[in-house]
PDB file of N, CA and C in Angstrom:
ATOM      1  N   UNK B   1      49.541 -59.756  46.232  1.00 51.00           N
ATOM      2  CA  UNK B   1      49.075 -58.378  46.139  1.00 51.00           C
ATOM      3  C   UNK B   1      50.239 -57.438  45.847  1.00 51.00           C
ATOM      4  N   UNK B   2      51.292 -57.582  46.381  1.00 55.00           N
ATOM      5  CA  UNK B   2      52.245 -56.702  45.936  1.00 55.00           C
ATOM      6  C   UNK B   2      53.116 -56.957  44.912  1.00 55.00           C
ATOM      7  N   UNK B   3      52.896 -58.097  44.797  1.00 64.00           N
ATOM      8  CA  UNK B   3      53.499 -58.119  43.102  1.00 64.00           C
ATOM      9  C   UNK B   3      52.910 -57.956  41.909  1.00 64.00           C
ATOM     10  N   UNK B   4      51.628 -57.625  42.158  1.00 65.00           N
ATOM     11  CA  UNK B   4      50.742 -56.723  41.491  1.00 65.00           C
ATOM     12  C   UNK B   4      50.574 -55.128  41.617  1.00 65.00           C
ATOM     13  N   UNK B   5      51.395 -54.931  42.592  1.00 62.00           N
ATOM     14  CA  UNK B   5      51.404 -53.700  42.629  1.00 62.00           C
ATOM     15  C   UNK B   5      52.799 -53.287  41.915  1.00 62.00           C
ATOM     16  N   UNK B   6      53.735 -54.237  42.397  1.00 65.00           N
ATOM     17  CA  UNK B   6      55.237 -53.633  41.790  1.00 65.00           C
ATOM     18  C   UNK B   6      55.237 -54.131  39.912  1.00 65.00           C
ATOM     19  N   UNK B   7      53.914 -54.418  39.633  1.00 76.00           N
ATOM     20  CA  UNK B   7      53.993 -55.235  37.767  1.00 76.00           C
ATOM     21  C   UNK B   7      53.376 -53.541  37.715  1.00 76.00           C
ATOM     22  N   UNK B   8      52.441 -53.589  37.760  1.00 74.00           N
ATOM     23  CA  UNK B   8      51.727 -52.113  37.757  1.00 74.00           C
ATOM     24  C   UNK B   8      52.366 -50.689  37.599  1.00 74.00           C
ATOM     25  N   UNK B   9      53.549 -50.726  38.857  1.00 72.00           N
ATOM     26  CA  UNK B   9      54.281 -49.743  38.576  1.00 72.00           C
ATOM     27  C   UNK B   9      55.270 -49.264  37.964  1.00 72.00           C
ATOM     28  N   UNK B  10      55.790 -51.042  37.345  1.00 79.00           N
ATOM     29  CA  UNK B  10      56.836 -51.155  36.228  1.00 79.00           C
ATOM     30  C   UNK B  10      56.100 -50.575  35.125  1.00 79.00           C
ATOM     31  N   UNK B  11      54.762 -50.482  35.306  1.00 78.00           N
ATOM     32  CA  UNK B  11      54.203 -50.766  33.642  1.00 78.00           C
ATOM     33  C   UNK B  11      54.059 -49.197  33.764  1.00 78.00           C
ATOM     34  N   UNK B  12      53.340 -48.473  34.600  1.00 74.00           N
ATOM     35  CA  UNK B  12      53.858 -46.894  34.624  1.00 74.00           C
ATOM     36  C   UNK B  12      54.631 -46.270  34.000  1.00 74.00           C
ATOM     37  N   UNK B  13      56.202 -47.526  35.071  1.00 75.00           N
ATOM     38  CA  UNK B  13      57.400 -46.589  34.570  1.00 75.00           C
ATOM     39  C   UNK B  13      58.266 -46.650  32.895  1.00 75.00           C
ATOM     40  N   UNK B  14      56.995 -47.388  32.502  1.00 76.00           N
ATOM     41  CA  UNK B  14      57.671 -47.946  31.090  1.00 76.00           C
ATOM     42  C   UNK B  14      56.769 -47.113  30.217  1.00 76.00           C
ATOM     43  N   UNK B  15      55.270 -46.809  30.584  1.00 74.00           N
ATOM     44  CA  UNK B  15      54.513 -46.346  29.065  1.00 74.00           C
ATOM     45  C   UNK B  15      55.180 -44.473  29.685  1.00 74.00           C
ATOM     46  N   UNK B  16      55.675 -43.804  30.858  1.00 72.00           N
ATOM     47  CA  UNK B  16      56.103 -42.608  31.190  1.00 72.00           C
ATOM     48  C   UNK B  16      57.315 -42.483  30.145  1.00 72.00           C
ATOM     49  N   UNK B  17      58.487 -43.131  30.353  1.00 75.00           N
ATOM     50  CA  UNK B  17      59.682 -43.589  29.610  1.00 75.00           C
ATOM     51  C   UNK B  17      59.671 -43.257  27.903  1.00 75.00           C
ATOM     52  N   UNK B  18      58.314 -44.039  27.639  1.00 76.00           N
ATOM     53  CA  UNK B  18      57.983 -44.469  26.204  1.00 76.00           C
ATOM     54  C   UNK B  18      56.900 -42.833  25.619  1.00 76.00           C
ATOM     55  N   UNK B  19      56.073 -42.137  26.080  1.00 74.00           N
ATOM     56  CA  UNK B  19      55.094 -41.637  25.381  1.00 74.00           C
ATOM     57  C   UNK B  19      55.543 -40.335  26.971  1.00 74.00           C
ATOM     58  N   UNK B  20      56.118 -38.814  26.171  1.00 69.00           N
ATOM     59  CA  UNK B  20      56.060 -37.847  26.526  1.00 69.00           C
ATOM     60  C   UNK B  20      54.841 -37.195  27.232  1.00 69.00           C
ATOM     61  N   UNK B  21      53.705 -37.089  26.498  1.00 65.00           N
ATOM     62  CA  UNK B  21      52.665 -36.451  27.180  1.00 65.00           C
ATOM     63  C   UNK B  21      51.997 -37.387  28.661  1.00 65.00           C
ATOM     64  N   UNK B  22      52.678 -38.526  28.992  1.00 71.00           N
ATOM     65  CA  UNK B  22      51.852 -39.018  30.215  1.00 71.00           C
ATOM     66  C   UNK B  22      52.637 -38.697  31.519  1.00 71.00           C
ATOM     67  N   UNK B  23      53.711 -37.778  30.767  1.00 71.00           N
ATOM     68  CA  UNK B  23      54.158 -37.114  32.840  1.00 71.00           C
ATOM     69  C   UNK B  23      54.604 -37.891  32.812  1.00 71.00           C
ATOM     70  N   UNK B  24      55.414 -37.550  34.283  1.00 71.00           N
ATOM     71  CA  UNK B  24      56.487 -38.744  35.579  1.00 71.00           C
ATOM     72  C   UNK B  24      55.833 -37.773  36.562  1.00 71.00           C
ATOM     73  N   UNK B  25      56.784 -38.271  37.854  1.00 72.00           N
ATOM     74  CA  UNK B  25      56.299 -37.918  39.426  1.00 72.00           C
ATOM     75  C   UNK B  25      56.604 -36.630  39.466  1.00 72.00           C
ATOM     76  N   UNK B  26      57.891 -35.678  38.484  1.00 78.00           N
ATOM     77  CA  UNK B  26      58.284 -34.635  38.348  1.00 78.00           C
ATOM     78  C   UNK B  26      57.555 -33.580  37.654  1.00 78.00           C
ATOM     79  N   UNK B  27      56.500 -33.979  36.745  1.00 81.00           N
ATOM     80  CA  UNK B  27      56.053 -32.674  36.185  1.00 81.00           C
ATOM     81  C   UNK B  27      55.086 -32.469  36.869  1.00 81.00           C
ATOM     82  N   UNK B  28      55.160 -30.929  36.450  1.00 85.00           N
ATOM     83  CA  UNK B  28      54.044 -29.557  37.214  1.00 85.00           C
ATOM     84  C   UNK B  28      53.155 -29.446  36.459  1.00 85.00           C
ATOM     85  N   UNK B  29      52.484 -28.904  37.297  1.00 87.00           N
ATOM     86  CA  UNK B  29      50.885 -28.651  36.941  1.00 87.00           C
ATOM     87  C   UNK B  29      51.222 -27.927  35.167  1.00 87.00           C
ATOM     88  N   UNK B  30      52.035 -27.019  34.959  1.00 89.00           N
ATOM     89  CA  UNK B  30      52.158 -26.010  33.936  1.00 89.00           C
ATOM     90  C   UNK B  30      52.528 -26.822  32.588  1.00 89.00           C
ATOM     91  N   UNK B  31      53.586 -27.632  32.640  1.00 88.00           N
ATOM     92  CA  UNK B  31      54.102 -28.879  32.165  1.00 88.00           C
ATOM     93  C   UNK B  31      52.856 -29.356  31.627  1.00 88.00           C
ATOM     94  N   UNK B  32      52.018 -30.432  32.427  1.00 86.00           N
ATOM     95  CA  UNK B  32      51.019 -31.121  31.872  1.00 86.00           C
ATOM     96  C   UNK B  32      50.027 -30.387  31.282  1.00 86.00           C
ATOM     97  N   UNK B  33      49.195 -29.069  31.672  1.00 90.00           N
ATOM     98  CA  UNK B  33      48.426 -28.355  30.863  1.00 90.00           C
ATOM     99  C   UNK B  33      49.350 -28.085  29.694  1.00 90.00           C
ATOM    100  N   UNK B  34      50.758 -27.414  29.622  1.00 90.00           N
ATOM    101  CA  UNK B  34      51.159 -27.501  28.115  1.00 90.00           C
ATOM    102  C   UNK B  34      50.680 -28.539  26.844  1.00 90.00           C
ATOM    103  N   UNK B  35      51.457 -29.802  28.038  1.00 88.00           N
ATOM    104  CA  UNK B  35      51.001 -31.057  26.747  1.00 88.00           C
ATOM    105  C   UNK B  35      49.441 -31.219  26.475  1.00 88.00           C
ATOM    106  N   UNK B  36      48.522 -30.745  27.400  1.00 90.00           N
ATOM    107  CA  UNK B  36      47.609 -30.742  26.660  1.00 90.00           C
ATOM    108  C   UNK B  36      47.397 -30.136  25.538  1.00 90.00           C
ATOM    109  N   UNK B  37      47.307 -29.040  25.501  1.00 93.00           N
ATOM    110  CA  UNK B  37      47.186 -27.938  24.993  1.00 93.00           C
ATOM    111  C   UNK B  37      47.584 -28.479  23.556  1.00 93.00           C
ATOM    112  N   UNK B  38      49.207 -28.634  23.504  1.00 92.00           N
ATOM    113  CA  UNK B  38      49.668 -28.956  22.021  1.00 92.00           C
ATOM    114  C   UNK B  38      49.418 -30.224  22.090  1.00 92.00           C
ATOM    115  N   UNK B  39      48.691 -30.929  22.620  1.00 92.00           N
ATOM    116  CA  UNK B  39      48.056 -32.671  21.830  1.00 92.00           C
ATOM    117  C   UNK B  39      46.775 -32.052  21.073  1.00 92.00           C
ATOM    118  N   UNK B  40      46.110 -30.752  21.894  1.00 93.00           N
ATOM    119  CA  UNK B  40      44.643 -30.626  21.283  1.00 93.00           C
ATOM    120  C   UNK B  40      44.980 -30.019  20.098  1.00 93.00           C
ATOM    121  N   UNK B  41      46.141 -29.043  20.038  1.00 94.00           N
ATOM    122  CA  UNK B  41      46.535 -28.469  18.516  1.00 94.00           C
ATOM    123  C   UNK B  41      46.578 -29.191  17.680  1.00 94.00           C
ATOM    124  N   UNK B  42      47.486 -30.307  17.971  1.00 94.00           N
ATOM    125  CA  UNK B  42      47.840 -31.583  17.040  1.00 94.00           C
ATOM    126  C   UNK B  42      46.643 -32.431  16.612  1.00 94.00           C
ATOM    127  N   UNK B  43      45.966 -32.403  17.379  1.00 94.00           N
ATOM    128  CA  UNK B  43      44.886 -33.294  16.814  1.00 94.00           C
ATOM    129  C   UNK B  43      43.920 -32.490  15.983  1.00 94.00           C
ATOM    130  N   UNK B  44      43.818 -30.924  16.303  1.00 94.00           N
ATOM    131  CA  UNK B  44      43.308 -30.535  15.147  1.00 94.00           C
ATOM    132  C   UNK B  44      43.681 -29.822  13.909  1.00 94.00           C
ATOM    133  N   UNK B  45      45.113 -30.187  13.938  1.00 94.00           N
ATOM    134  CA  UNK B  45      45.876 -30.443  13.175  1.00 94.00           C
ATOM    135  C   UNK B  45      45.719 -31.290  11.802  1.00 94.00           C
ATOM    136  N   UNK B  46      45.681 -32.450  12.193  1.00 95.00           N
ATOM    137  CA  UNK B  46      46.069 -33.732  12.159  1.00 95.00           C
ATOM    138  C   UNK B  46      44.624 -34.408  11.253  1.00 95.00           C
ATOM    139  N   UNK B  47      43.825 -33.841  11.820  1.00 96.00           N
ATOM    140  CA  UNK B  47      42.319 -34.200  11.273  1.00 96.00           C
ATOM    141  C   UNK B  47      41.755 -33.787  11.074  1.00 96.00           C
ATOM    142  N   UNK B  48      41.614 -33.259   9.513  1.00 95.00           N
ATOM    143  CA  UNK B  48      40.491 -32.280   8.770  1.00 95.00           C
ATOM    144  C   UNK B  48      39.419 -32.017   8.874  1.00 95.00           C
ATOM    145  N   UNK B  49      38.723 -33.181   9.505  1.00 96.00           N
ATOM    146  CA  UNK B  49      37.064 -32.526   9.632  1.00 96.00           C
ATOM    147  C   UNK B  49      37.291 -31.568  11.002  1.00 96.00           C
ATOM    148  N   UNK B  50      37.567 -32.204  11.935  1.00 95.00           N
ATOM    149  CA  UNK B  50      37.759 -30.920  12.783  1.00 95.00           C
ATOM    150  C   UNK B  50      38.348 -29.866  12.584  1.00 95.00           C
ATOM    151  N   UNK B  51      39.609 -29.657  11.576  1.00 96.00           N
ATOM    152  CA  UNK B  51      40.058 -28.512  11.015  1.00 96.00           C
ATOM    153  C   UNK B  51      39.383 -27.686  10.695  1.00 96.00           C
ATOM    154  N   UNK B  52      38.202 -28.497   9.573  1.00 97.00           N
ATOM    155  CA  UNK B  52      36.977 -27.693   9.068  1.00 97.00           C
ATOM    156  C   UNK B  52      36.123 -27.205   9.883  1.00 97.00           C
ATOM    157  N   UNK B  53      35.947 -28.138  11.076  1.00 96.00           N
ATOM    158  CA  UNK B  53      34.905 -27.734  12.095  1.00 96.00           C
ATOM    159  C   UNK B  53      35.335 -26.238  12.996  1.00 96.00           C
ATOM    160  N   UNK B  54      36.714 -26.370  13.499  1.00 95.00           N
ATOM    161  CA  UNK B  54      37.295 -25.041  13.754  1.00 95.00           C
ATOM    162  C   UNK B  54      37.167 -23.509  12.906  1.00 95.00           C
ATOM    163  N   UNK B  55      37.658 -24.025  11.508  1.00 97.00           N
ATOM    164  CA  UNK B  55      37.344 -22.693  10.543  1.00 97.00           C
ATOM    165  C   UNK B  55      36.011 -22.552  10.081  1.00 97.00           C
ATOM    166  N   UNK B  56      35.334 -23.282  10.382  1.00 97.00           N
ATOM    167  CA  UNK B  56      33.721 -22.911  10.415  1.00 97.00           C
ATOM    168  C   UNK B  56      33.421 -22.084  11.188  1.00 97.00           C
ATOM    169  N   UNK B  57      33.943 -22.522  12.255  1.00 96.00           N
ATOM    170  CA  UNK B  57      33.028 -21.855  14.063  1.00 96.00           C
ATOM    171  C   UNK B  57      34.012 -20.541  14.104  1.00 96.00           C
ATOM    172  N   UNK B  58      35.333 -20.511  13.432  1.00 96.00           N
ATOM    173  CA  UNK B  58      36.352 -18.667  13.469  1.00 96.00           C
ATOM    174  C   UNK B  58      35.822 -17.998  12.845  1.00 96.00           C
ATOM    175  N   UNK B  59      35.049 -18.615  11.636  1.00 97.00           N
ATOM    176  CA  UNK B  59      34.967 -17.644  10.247  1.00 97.00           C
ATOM    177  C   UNK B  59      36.564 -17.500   9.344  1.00 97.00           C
ATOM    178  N   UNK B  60      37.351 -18.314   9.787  1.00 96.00           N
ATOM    179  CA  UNK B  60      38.628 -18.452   8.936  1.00 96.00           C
ATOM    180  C   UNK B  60      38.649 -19.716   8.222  1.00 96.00           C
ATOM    181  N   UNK B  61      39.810 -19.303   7.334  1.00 96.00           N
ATOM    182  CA  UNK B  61      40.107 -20.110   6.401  1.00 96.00           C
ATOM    183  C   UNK B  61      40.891 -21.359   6.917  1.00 96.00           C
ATOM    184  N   UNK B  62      41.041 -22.568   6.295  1.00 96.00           N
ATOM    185  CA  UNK B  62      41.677 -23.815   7.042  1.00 96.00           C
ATOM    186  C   UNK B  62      43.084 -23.384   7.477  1.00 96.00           C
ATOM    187  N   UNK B  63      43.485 -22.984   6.391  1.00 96.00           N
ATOM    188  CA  UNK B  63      45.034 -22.630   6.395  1.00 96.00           C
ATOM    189  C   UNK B  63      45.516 -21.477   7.282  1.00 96.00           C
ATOM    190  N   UNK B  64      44.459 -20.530   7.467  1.00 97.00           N
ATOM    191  CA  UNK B  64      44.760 -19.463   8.581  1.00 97.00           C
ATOM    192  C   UNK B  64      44.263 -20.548   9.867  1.00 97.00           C
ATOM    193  N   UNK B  65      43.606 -21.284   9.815  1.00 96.00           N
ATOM    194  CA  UNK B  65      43.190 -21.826  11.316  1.00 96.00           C
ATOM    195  C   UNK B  65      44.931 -22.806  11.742  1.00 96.00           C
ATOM    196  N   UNK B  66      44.458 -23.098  10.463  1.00 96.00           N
ATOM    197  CA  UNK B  66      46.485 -24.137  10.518  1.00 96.00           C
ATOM    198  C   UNK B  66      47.602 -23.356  11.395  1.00 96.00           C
ATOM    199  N   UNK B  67      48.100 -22.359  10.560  1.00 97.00           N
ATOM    200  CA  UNK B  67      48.607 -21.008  11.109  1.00 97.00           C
ATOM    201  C   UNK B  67      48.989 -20.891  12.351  1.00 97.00           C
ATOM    202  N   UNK B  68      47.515 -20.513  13.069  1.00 95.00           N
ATOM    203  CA  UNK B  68      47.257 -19.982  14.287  1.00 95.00           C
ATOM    204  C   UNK B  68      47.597 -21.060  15.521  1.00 95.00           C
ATOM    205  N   UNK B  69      47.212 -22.116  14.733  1.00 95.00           N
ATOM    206  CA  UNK B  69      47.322 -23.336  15.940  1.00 95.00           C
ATOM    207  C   UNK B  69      48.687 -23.819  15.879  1.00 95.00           C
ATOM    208  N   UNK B  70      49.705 -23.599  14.897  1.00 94.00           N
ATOM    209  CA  UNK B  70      51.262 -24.077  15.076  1.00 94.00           C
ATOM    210  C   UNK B  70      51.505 -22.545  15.984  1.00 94.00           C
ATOM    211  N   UNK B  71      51.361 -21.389  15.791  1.00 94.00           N
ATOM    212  CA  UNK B  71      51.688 -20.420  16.147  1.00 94.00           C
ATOM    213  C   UNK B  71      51.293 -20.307  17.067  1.00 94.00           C
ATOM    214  N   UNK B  72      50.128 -20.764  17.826  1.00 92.00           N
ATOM    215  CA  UNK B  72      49.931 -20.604  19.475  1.00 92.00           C
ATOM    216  C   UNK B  72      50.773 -22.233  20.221  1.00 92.00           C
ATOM    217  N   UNK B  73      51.415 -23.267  19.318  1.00 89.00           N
ATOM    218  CA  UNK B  73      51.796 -24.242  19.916  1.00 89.00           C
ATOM    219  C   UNK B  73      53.215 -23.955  20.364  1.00 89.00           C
ATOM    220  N   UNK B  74      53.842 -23.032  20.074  1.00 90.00           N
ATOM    221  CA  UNK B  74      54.842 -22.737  20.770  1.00 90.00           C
ATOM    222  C   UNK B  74      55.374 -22.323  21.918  1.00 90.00           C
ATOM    223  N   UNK B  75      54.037 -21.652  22.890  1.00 89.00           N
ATOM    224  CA  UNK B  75      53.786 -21.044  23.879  1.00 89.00           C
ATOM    225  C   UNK B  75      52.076 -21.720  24.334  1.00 89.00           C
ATOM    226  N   UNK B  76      51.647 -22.296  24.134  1.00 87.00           N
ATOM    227  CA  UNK B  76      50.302 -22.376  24.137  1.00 87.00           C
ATOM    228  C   UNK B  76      49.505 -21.751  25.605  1.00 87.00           C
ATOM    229  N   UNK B  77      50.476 -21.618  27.016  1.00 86.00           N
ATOM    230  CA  UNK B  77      50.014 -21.318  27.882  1.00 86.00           C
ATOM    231  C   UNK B  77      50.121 -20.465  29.108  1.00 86.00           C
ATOM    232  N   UNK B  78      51.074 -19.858  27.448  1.00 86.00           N
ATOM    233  CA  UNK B  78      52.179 -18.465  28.231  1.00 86.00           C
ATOM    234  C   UNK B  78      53.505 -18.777  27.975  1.00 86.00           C
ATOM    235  N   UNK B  79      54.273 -17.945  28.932  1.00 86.00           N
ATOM    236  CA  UNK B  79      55.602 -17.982  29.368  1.00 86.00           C
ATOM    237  C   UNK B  79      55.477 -19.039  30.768  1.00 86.00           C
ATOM    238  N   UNK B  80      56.581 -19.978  30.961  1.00 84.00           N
ATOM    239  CA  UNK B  80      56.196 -20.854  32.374  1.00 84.00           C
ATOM    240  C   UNK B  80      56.581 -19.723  33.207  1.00 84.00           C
ATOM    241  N   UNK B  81      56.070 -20.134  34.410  1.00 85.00           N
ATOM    242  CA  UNK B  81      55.873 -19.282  35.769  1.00 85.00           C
ATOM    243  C   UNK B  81      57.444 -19.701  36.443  1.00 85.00           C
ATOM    244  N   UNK B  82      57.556 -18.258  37.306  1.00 85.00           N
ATOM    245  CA  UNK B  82      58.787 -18.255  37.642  1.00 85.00           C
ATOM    246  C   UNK B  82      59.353 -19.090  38.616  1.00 85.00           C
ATOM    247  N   UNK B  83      60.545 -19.524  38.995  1.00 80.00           N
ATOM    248  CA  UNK B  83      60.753 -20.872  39.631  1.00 80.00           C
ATOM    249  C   UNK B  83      61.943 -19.945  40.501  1.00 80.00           C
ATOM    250  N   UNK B  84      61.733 -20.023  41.872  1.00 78.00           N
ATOM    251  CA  UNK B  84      62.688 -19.186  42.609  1.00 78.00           C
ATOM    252  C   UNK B  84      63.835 -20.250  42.848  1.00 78.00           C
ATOM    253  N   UNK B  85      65.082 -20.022  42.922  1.00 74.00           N
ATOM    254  CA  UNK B  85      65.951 -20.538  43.161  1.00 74.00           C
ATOM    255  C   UNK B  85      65.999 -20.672  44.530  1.00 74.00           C
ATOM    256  N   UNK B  86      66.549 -22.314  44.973  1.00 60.00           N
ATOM    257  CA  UNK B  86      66.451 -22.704  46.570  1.00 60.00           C
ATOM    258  C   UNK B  86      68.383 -22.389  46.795  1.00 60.00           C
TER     259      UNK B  86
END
């Protein structure tokens, strides 16, 4: 049983290591809603029918929807919240 637990947590600490958006024990809540945020940009990015499906439902054009979604991926969820010094 516990060497199923310690294969498990190697395998954690390897796809965390390997692929940015799946967190470690360290990121914050603000952190992980970011990466959402710019995976959902990216993916509608990335894949035209939903591109289309977006500038359908704005009333904009693909390329203004393009635009908007690199331009809100820079900030997508603000400014991060303030971190008081210990």
């Amino acid at each position: 049983m516990s060497d199923s637990r310690y294969n498990i947590h190697s395998q954690t600490e390897h796809l965390q290591s390997k692929y940015v958006g799946t967190g470690h024990s360290d990121t914050t809540k603000f952190e992980w809603v970011v990466n959402q945020h710019r995976d959902t940009a990216a993916s509608f990015i990335g894949h035209p029918n939903l591109l289309d499906y977006v500038a359908v439902v704005e009333n904009e054009s693909k390329e203004r929807v393009r635009f908007n979604l690199l331009k809100k991926a820079i900030q997508p969820c603000g400014p991060p919240p303030f971190k008081p010094e210990d």
